[in-house]
mmCIF file of C-alpha atoms in Angstrom:
data_model
loop_
_atom_site.group_PDB
_atom_site.id
_atom_site.type_symbol
_atom_site.label_atom_id
_atom_site.label_comp_id
_atom_site.label_asym_id
_atom_site.label_seq_id
_atom_site.Cartn_x
_atom_site.Cartn_y
_atom_site.Cartn_z
ATOM 1 C CA MET A 143 0.131 0.268 -0.094
ATOM 2 C CA ALA A 144 1.492 3.374 -0.790
ATOM 3 C CA ILE A 145 0.418 6.540 0.317
ATOM 4 C CA ILE A 146 1.195 9.752 -2.695
ATOM 5 C CA SER A 147 0.412 12.669 0.033
ATOM 6 C CA ASP A 148 4.285 11.529 1.049
ATOM 7 C CA PHE A 149 5.835 11.098 -2.501
ATOM 8 C CA LYS A 150 4.927 14.458 -3.256
ATOM 9 C CA GLU A 151 6.206 16.059 0.212
ATOM 10 C CA ASP A 152 8.674 14.234 0.012
ATOM 11 C CA GLU A 153 10.387 14.805 -4.006
ATOM 12 C CA ALA A 154 9.614 18.522 -2.835
ATOM 13 C CA THR A 155 12.749 18.369 0.197
ATOM 14 C CA GLN A 156 14.655 16.508 -1.685
ATOM 15 C CA GLN A 157 14.505 19.223 -5.027
ATOM 16 C CA ALA A 158 14.582 22.161 -2.309
ATOM 17 C CA ALA A 159 17.848 20.428 -1.092
ATOM 18 C CA ALA A 160 19.400 19.511 -3.995
ATOM 19 C CA THR A 161 18.810 22.276 -6.591
ATOM 20 C CA GLY A 162 18.820 26.330 -6.425
ATOM 21 C CA PRO A 163 19.419 29.391 -8.717
ATOM 22 C CA GLY A 164 21.085 27.801 -11.834
ATOM 23 C CA VAL A 165 21.652 24.142 -11.120
ATOM 24 C CA GLU A 166 18.815 23.143 -13.224
ATOM 25 C CA GLU A 167 19.746 25.136 -16.155
ATOM 26 C CA ALA A 168 23.107 23.445 -16.107
ATOM 27 C CA LEU A 169 21.771 20.350 -15.232
ATOM 28 C CA VAL A 170 19.476 20.842 -18.964
ATOM 29 C CA VAL A 171 21.635 21.868 -20.646
ATOM 30 C CA ALA A 172 24.935 18.877 -19.720
ATOM 31 C CA LEU A 173 21.150 16.320 -19.759
ATOM 32 C CA GLU A 174 21.005 18.010 -23.438
ATOM 33 C CA ARG A 175 24.546 17.178 -24.394
ATOM 34 C CA SER A 176 25.075 13.656 -23.480
ATOM 35 C CA GLY A 177 22.423 12.611 -25.251
ATOM 36 C CA GLY A 178 19.536 11.334 -23.480
ATOM 37 C CA ALA A 179 18.632 9.605 -19.484
ATOM 38 C CA LEU A 180 20.549 7.102 -19.364
ATOM 39 C CA PRO A 181 23.482 8.188 -20.274
ATOM 40 C CA PHE A 182 23.240 11.680 -18.167
ATOM 41 C CA LEU A 183 22.182 9.466 -15.151
ATOM 42 C CA GLN A 184 25.994 6.977 -16.426
ATOM 43 C CA ALA A 185 28.295 10.340 -16.629
ATOM 44 C CA ALA A 186 26.462 11.527 -13.164
ATOM 45 C CA ILE A 187 27.371 8.834 -10.759
ATOM 46 C CA ASP A 188 30.894 7.769 -12.916
ATOM 47 C CA VAL A 189 31.649 11.418 -11.626
ATOM 48 C CA ALA A 190 30.362 10.843 -7.805
ATOM 49 C CA HIS A 191 32.632 7.814 -7.933
ATOM 50 C CA ARG A 192 35.672 9.543 -9.016
ATOM 51 C CA ARG A 193 35.360 12.989 -6.983
ATOM 52 C CA SER A 194 33.649 11.879 -4.314
ATOM 53 C CA GLY A 195 33.669 8.828 -2.390
ATOM 54 C CA LEU A 196 30.208 8.185 -2.589
ATOM 55 C CA PHE A 197 30.010 4.725 -3.061
ATOM 56 C CA GLY A 198 32.644 3.692 -0.411
ATOM 57 C CA ASP A 199 29.815 3.859 1.678
ATOM 58 C CA PRO A 200 28.229 0.986 1.185
ATOM 59 C CA SER A 201 25.026 2.128 2.087
ATOM 60 C CA ALA A 202 25.233 4.552 -0.884
ATOM 61 C CA VAL A 203 23.742 1.934 -3.252
ATOM 62 C CA SER A 204 20.383 1.159 -1.689
ATOM 63 C CA LYS A 205 20.106 5.195 -0.802
ATOM 64 C CA VAL A 206 20.646 5.871 -4.384
ATOM 65 C CA THR A 207 17.729 3.109 -5.664
ATOM 66 C CA ALA A 208 15.132 4.176 -3.202
ATOM 67 C CA MET A 209 15.546 8.046 -5.209
ATOM 68 C CA ALA A 210 14.945 6.229 -8.414
ATOM 69 C CA ALA A 211 12.009 4.226 -6.599
ATOM 70 C CA ALA A 212 10.266 7.810 -5.289
ATOM 71 C CA VAL A 213 10.837 9.381 -8.319
ATOM 72 C CA ARG A 214 8.212 5.966 -10.106
ATOM 73 C CA ALA A 215 5.918 6.256 -7.417
ATOM 74 C CA GLN A 216 5.545 9.565 -8.575
ATOM 75 C CA VAL A 217 5.200 9.231 -11.903
ATOM 76 C CA GLU A 218 2.325 6.567 -11.144
ATOM 77 C CA ALA A 219 0.893 9.061 -8.733
ATOM 78 C CA GLU A 220 0.532 11.579 -11.421
ATOM 79 C CA GLU A 221 -0.967 9.203 -13.807
ATOM 80 C CA ARG A 222 -3.353 7.377 -11.389
ATOM 81 C CA VAL A 223 -4.947 11.017 -10.951
ATOM 82 C CA ALA A 224 -4.707 12.564 -14.455
ATOM 83 C CA ARG A 225 -6.757 8.830 -14.889
ATOM 84 C CA GLU A 226 -9.060 9.785 -12.223
ATOM 85 C CA ALA A 227 -9.719 13.624 -13.517
ATOM 86 C CA LYS A 228 -10.157 12.400 -16.605
ATOM 87 C CA ARG A 229 -12.695 9.556 -15.377
ATOM 88 C CA LYS A 230 -14.842 11.876 -13.229
ATOM 89 C CA ALA A 231 -14.715 14.538 -15.473
ATOM 90 C CA GLU A 232 -16.440 11.578 -18.303
ATOM 91 C CA GLU A 233 -19.219 10.468 -15.582
ATOM 92 C CA ALA A 234 -19.968 13.852 -15.014
ATOM 93 C CA GLU A 235 -21.045 14.428 -18.287
ATOM 94 C CA ARG A 236 -22.084 11.679 -18.770
ATOM 95 C CA LYS A 237 -24.514 12.429 -15.623
ATOM 96 C CA ALA A 238 -24.977 16.153 -16.898
ATOM 97 C CA ALA A 239 -26.225 13.967 -20.228
ATOM 98 C CA ALA A 240 -28.842 11.775 -18.869
ATOM 99 C CA GLU A 241 -30.184 14.167 -16.584
ATOM 100 C CA ALA A 242 -30.312 16.793 -19.024
ATOM 101 C CA GLN A 243 -32.625 14.086 -21.476
ATOM 102 C CA LYS A 244 -34.721 12.413 -17.833
ATOM 103 C CA ALA A 245 -35.594 15.881 -17.748
ATOM 104 C CA ALA A 246 -36.924 17.230 -21.014
ATOM 105 C CA ALA A 247 -38.758 13.877 -21.170
ATOM 106 C CA GLU A 248 -40.488 14.250 -17.639
ATOM 107 C CA ALA A 249 -42.000 17.557 -19.193
ATOM 108 C CA ALA A 250 -43.219 16.139 -22.168
ATOM 109 C CA THR A 251 -44.964 13.338 -20.814
ATOM 110 C CA ALA A 252 -46.062 15.588 -17.251
ATOM 111 C CA GLU A 253 -49.373 16.062 -18.561
ATOM 112 C CA GLU A 254 -50.345 12.832 -20.634
ATOM 113 C CA LYS A 255 -49.488 10.484 -18.012
ATOM 114 C CA PRO A 256 -52.259 9.839 -15.894
ATOM 115 C CA GLU A 257 -51.838 9.510 -12.046
ATOM 116 C CA SER A 258 -52.824 5.701 -12.001
ATOM 117 C CA SER A 259 -49.398 5.434 -13.932
ATOM 118 C CA VAL A 260 -47.553 7.599 -11.890
ATOM 119 C CA GLU A 261 -48.729 5.738 -8.950
ATOM 120 C CA LYS A 262 -47.261 2.832 -10.636
ATOM 121 C CA ASP A 263 -43.767 4.591 -11.049
ATOM 122 C CA ILE A 264 -43.597 5.206 -7.200
ATOM 123 C CA MET A 265 -43.985 1.789 -6.542
ATOM 124 C CA GLU A 266 -41.345 0.563 -9.165
ATOM 125 C CA VAL A 267 -39.252 3.157 -7.392
ATOM 126 C CA ASP A 268 -39.684 1.647 -3.229
ATOM 127 C CA LYS A 269 -39.108 -1.949 -4.798
ATOM 128 C CA LYS A 270 -36.049 -0.489 -6.465
ATOM 129 C CA GLU A 271 -34.865 0.130 -3.350
ATOM 130 C CA GLU A 272 -36.895 -2.166 -1.041
ATOM 131 C CA GLY A 273 -34.058 -4.359 1.140
ATOM 132 C CA ASN A 274 -30.118 -3.528 0.701
ATOM 133 C CA VAL A 275 -29.797 -3.546 -3.400
ATOM 134 C CA ARG A 276 -30.409 0.264 -5.597
ATOM 135 C CA GLN A 277 -29.813 1.734 -8.851
ATOM 136 C CA PRO A 278 -25.496 1.860 -9.271
ATOM 137 C CA ASN A 279 -25.081 5.657 -10.355
ATOM 138 C CA ALA A 280 -23.905 6.680 -13.042
ATOM 139 C CA GLY A 281 -19.860 4.686 -11.992
ATOM 140 C CA ASN A 282 -21.220 1.496 -11.169
ATOM 141 C CA GLY A 283 -20.929 2.376 -7.564
ATOM 142 C CA LEU A 284 -23.340 3.845 -4.744
ATOM 143 C CA ASP A 285 -23.547 7.766 -3.085
ATOM 144 C CA LEU A 286 -23.514 6.868 0.954
ATOM 145 C CA GLU A 287 -24.682 9.189 3.751
ATOM 146 C CA LYS A 288 -20.707 8.855 4.800
ATOM 147 C CA TYR A 289 -18.899 7.838 1.375
ATOM 148 C CA SER A 290 -19.351 7.282 -2.374
ATOM 149 C CA TRP A 291 -17.932 4.176 -4.417
ATOM 150 C CA THR A 292 -17.772 3.562 -8.102
ATOM 151 C CA GLN A 293 -15.988 0.611 -10.136
ATOM 152 C CA GLN A 294 -15.062 -0.514 -13.540
ATOM 153 C CA LEU A 295 -13.364 -4.653 -13.612
ATOM 154 C CA PRO A 296 -9.832 -4.226 -12.128
ATOM 155 C CA GLU A 297 -11.089 -1.613 -9.398
ATOM 156 C CA VAL A 298 -12.610 0.615 -6.832
ATOM 157 C CA ASN A 299 -12.486 4.290 -6.437
ATOM 158 C CA ILE A 300 -13.749 5.438 -3.268
ATOM 159 C CA THR A 301 -14.014 9.486 -1.733
ATOM 160 C CA ILE A 302 -14.826 10.768 1.638
ATOM 161 C CA PRO A 303 -15.305 13.993 2.169
ATOM 162 C CA VAL A 304 -12.719 15.272 5.032
ATOM 163 C CA PRO A 305 -13.390 18.835 7.610
ATOM 164 C CA GLN A 306 -11.149 21.592 4.890
ATOM 165 C CA GLY A 307 -7.181 21.387 5.534
ATOM 166 C CA THR A 308 -7.024 18.052 5.914
ATOM 167 C CA LYS A 309 -3.782 16.692 5.406
ATOM 168 C CA SER A 310 -1.631 13.404 5.090
ATOM 169 C CA ARG A 311 -0.906 13.088 8.254
ATOM 170 C CA PHE A 312 -3.776 13.074 9.975
ATOM 171 C CA VAL A 313 -5.545 10.474 7.990
ATOM 172 C CA VAL A 314 -5.747 6.859 9.926
ATOM 173 C CA PHE A 315 -5.554 4.083 6.968
ATOM 174 C CA ASP A 316 -4.978 0.364 7.139
ATOM 175 C CA ILE A 317 -6.057 -1.925 4.405
ATOM 176 C CA LYS A 318 -6.079 -5.953 4.846
ATOM 177 C CA LYS A 319 -6.334 -8.125 1.852
ATOM 178 C CA ASN A 320 -9.969 -8.039 2.985
ATOM 179 C CA HIS A 321 -10.736 -6.089 5.900
ATOM 180 C CA LEU A 322 -10.596 -1.373 5.498
ATOM 181 C CA LYS A 323 -10.288 1.114 8.396
ATOM 182 C CA VAL A 324 -9.475 4.541 7.211
ATOM 183 C CA GLY A 325 -11.165 7.396 9.445
ATOM 184 C CA LEU A 326 -8.903 10.690 10.943
ATOM 185 C CA LYS A 327 -6.989 11.062 14.304
ATOM 186 C CA GLY A 328 -8.933 11.296 17.090
ATOM 187 C CA GLN A 329 -12.261 10.437 15.708
ATOM 188 C CA PRO A 330 -14.898 6.951 14.856
ATOM 189 C CA PRO A 331 -13.334 4.944 12.100
ATOM 190 C CA ILE A 332 -15.802 6.883 8.599
ATOM 191 C CA ILE A 333 -15.661 2.836 7.312
ATOM 192 C CA ASP A 334 -14.322 0.012 8.891
ATOM 193 C CA GLY A 335 -14.916 -3.515 8.171
ATOM 194 C CA GLU A 336 -14.326 -6.711 5.465
ATOM 195 C CA LEU A 337 -14.268 -5.956 2.023
ATOM 196 C CA TYR A 338 -16.965 -7.664 -0.344
ATOM 197 C CA LYS A 339 -13.887 -9.143 -2.620
ATOM 198 C CA PRO A 340 -10.556 -9.634 -1.263
ATOM 199 C CA VAL A 341 -7.770 -6.965 -3.212
ATOM 200 C CA LYS A 342 -3.922 -6.420 -4.278
ATOM 201 C CA VAL A 343 -2.850 -4.361 -0.762
ATOM 202 C CA ASP A 344 0.653 -3.549 -2.648
ATOM 203 C CA ASP A 345 -1.497 -2.034 -5.504
ATOM 204 C CA CYS A 346 -3.721 -0.062 -2.992
ATOM 205 C CA PHE A 347 -3.500 3.867 -3.206
ATOM 206 C CA TRP A 348 -4.770 7.283 -0.897
ATOM 207 C CA SER A 349 -4.215 10.755 -0.713
ATOM 208 C CA ILE A 350 -6.198 13.963 0.313
ATOM 209 C CA GLU A 351 -7.290 15.523 -2.739
ATOM 210 C CA ASP A 352 -7.691 19.642 -2.134
ATOM 211 C CA GLY A 353 -7.420 19.614 1.091
ATOM 212 C CA LYS A 354 -10.893 18.137 1.351
ATOM 213 C CA THR A 355 -11.292 15.112 -0.126
ATOM 214 C CA LEU A 356 -10.033 11.850 0.832
ATOM 215 C CA SER A 357 -9.718 9.484 -2.463
ATOM 216 C CA ILE A 358 -8.351 5.483 -2.573
ATOM 217 C CA LEU A 359 -8.183 2.689 -4.972
ATOM 218 C CA LEU A 360 -8.549 -0.437 -4.350
ATOM 219 C CA THR A 361 -7.539 -3.132 -7.087
ATOM 220 C CA LYS A 362 -9.306 -5.799 -6.834
ATOM 221 C CA HIS A 363 -7.597 -9.592 -6.791
ATOM 222 C CA ASN A 364 -10.253 -10.741 -8.893
ATOM 223 C CA GLN A 365 -10.403 -8.007 -12.213
ATOM 224 C CA MET A 366 -13.338 -10.274 -13.346
ATOM 225 C CA GLU A 367 -16.241 -9.969 -11.355
ATOM 226 C CA TRP A 368 -18.565 -6.951 -10.460
ATOM 227 C CA TRP A 369 -18.629 -5.669 -6.412
ATOM 228 C CA LYS A 370 -22.059 -5.258 -4.686
ATOM 229 C CA SER A 371 -20.417 -3.067 -1.978
ATOM 230 C CA VAL A 372 -17.687 -2.248 -0.388
ATOM 231 C CA ILE A 373 -18.286 -3.425 2.960
ATOM 232 C CA LYS A 374 -20.423 -6.263 3.409
ATOM 233 C CA GLY A 375 -23.335 -5.441 5.192
ATOM 234 C CA ASP A 376 -24.001 -1.856 3.360
ATOM 235 C CA PRO A 377 -26.780 -0.860 1.258
ATOM 236 C CA GLU A 378 -25.721 -3.152 -2.469
ATOM 237 C CA VAL A 379 -25.598 -2.226 -5.775
ATOM 238 C CA ASP A 380 -27.498 -4.261 -9.002
ATOM 239 C CA THR A 381 -25.118 -5.502 -10.557
ATOM 240 C CA GLN A 382 -27.668 -6.526 -13.430
ATOM 241 C CA LYS A 383 -27.519 -2.601 -14.270
ATOM 242 C CA VAL A 384 -23.655 -1.819 -14.006
ATOM 243 C CA GLU A 385 -22.610 -0.358 -17.242
ATOM 244 C CA PRO A 386 -19.146 -0.999 -18.720
ATOM 245 C CA GLU A 387 -17.007 1.437 -20.763
ATOM 246 C CA SER A 388 -16.869 1.174 -23.723
ATOM 247 C CA SER A 389 -14.861 2.536 -24.576
ATOM 248 C CA LYS A 390 -12.110 0.773 -21.897
ATOM 249 C CA LEU A 391 -12.563 -2.184 -23.973
ATOM 250 C CA SER A 392 -10.132 -1.603 -26.936
ATOM 251 C CA ASP A 393 -7.127 -1.682 -23.960
ATOM 252 C CA LEU A 394 -7.724 -5.449 -23.203
ATOM 253 C CA ASP A 395 -6.454 -7.547 -24.362
ATOM 254 C CA PRO A 396 -7.513 -9.912 -27.275
ATOM 255 C CA GLU A 397 -8.861 -13.428 -25.409
ATOM 256 C CA THR A 398 -9.987 -10.732 -21.697
ATOM 257 C CA ARG A 399 -12.021 -8.898 -24.470
ATOM 258 C CA GLN A 400 -14.050 -11.225 -25.907
ATOM 259 C CA THR A 401 -14.756 -12.367 -22.240
ATOM 260 C CA VAL A 402 -15.972 -9.214 -21.139
ATOM 261 C CA GLU A 403 -18.283 -9.131 -23.587
ATOM 262 C CA LYS A 404 -19.682 -12.026 -22.928
ATOM 263 C CA MET A 405 -20.192 -11.191 -20.229
ATOM 264 C CA MET A 406 -22.677 -8.299 -21.477
ATOM 265 C CA PHE A 407 -24.165 -10.376 -23.710
ATOM 266 C CA ASP A 408 -25.604 -12.767 -21.525
ATOM 267 C CA GLN A 409 -26.694 -10.322 -19.246
ATOM 268 C CA ARG A 410 -28.308 -8.316 -21.853
ATOM 269 C CA GLN A 411 -30.194 -11.341 -22.762
ATOM 270 C CA LYS A 412 -30.760 -12.020 -18.632
ATOM 271 C CA GLN A 413 -32.557 -8.871 -18.376
ATOM 272 C CA MET A 414 -35.013 -10.017 -21.555
ATOM 273 C CA GLY A 415 -35.529 -12.374 -20.351
ATOM 274 C CA LEU A 416 -33.612 -14.904 -23.102
ATOM 275 C CA PRO A 417 -31.301 -17.552 -23.262
ATOM 276 C CA THR A 418 -27.512 -16.823 -23.070
ATOM 277 C CA SER A 419 -24.772 -17.880 -25.073
ATOM 278 C CA ASP A 420 -24.331 -20.799 -23.187
ATOM 279 C CA GLU A 421 -27.600 -21.956 -23.323
ATOM 280 C CA MET A 422 -28.254 -21.192 -27.173
ATOM 281 C CA GLN A 423 -25.297 -23.498 -27.409
ATOM 282 C CA LYS A 424 -26.421 -26.074 -26.251
ATOM 283 C CA GLN A 425 -29.561 -25.368 -28.229
ATOM 284 C CA GLU A 426 -27.372 -25.356 -31.507
ATOM 285 C CA ILE A 427 -25.515 -28.543 -29.982
ATOM 286 C CA LEU A 428 -29.274 -30.309 -29.883
ATOM 287 C CA LYS A 429 -31.238 -29.029 -33.030
ATOM 288 C CA LYS A 430 -27.767 -30.659 -34.789
ATOM 289 C CA PHE A 431 -27.901 -33.634 -32.994
ATOM 290 C CA MET A 432 -32.137 -34.195 -33.689
ATOM 291 C CA SER A 433 -31.488 -33.381 -37.042
ATOM 292 C CA GLU A 434 -28.423 -36.007 -38.078
ATOM 293 C CA HIS A 435 -30.509 -39.092 -35.955
ATOM 294 C CA PRO A 436 -34.176 -38.444 -37.527
ATOM 295 C CA GLU A 437 -34.975 -42.169 -36.628
ATOM 296 C CA MET A 438 -34.830 -41.444 -32.485
ATOM 297 C CA ASP A 439 -37.474 -39.977 -30.599
ATOM 298 C CA PHE A 440 -37.478 -36.998 -29.336
ATOM 299 C CA SER A 441 -40.913 -35.919 -28.802
ATOM 300 C CA ARG A 442 -40.224 -35.481 -24.780
ATOM 301 C CA ALA A 443 -36.310 -33.551 -25.312
ATOM 302 C CA LYS A 444 -36.549 -29.898 -24.106
ATOM 303 C CA LEU A 445 -33.637 -27.112 -24.933
ATOM 304 C CA ALA A 446 -31.859 -26.054 -22.602
#
């Protein structure tokens, strides 16, 4: 598990100590003349070796490796933040379009809809919300009282509002394969319970955004299934209503994409009361067998 905020703070401290007026410009010139980043680093290491006793210290290699790892962690954090920002923008755009379309449809039919039809719609909504199963939000998750969450097949994103000015050092975060506990120091946990499904702990991240939002990314252990909730016992989402981002299918390898498309097809078939792909295949096999053996009595045979 990695803390993105700590990476940023460490990097800022290191940069302030290692750079000064004119130093960065000189390094940029040296980088351009060396013909690339790796030759530049090789030359810098060689100079450090010949002009100082840096590598006489047995811990020097591990310290240099730690510096590189911290920079790589920052790059990964920035990439995740960029992806999350893009996802939120797309989600907001889809939500706005859906609300506009819904408002236009309601305005066009409000005067014509009889009272009995309105009552029927209310009953249907109540039925969908009954028990612990709810309609998914625009991100295939739920908006709950203390937090909101969205998901795609590989990961779950949790958003928790926190007081303005909250720093990373105020956050209490403990994650295990099957358990999540998160909150603020000195206060009761915001989330504390058994996860709906296991996660890859080393691929889970959290960060404070704008000092007022705690953002958590959970990487699913099984990246081919939808979660009904983040924590067992919390309200569940109707997974029959989730909608995978079609734009993401092109990023999958052929085998995974074929599996996802099959899942989507079977889901649509079930919603319409039609046979799934496996049931259709069984029907075709039985039909072929019947045509090849006309002498047999299939009067009692029933297609699957």
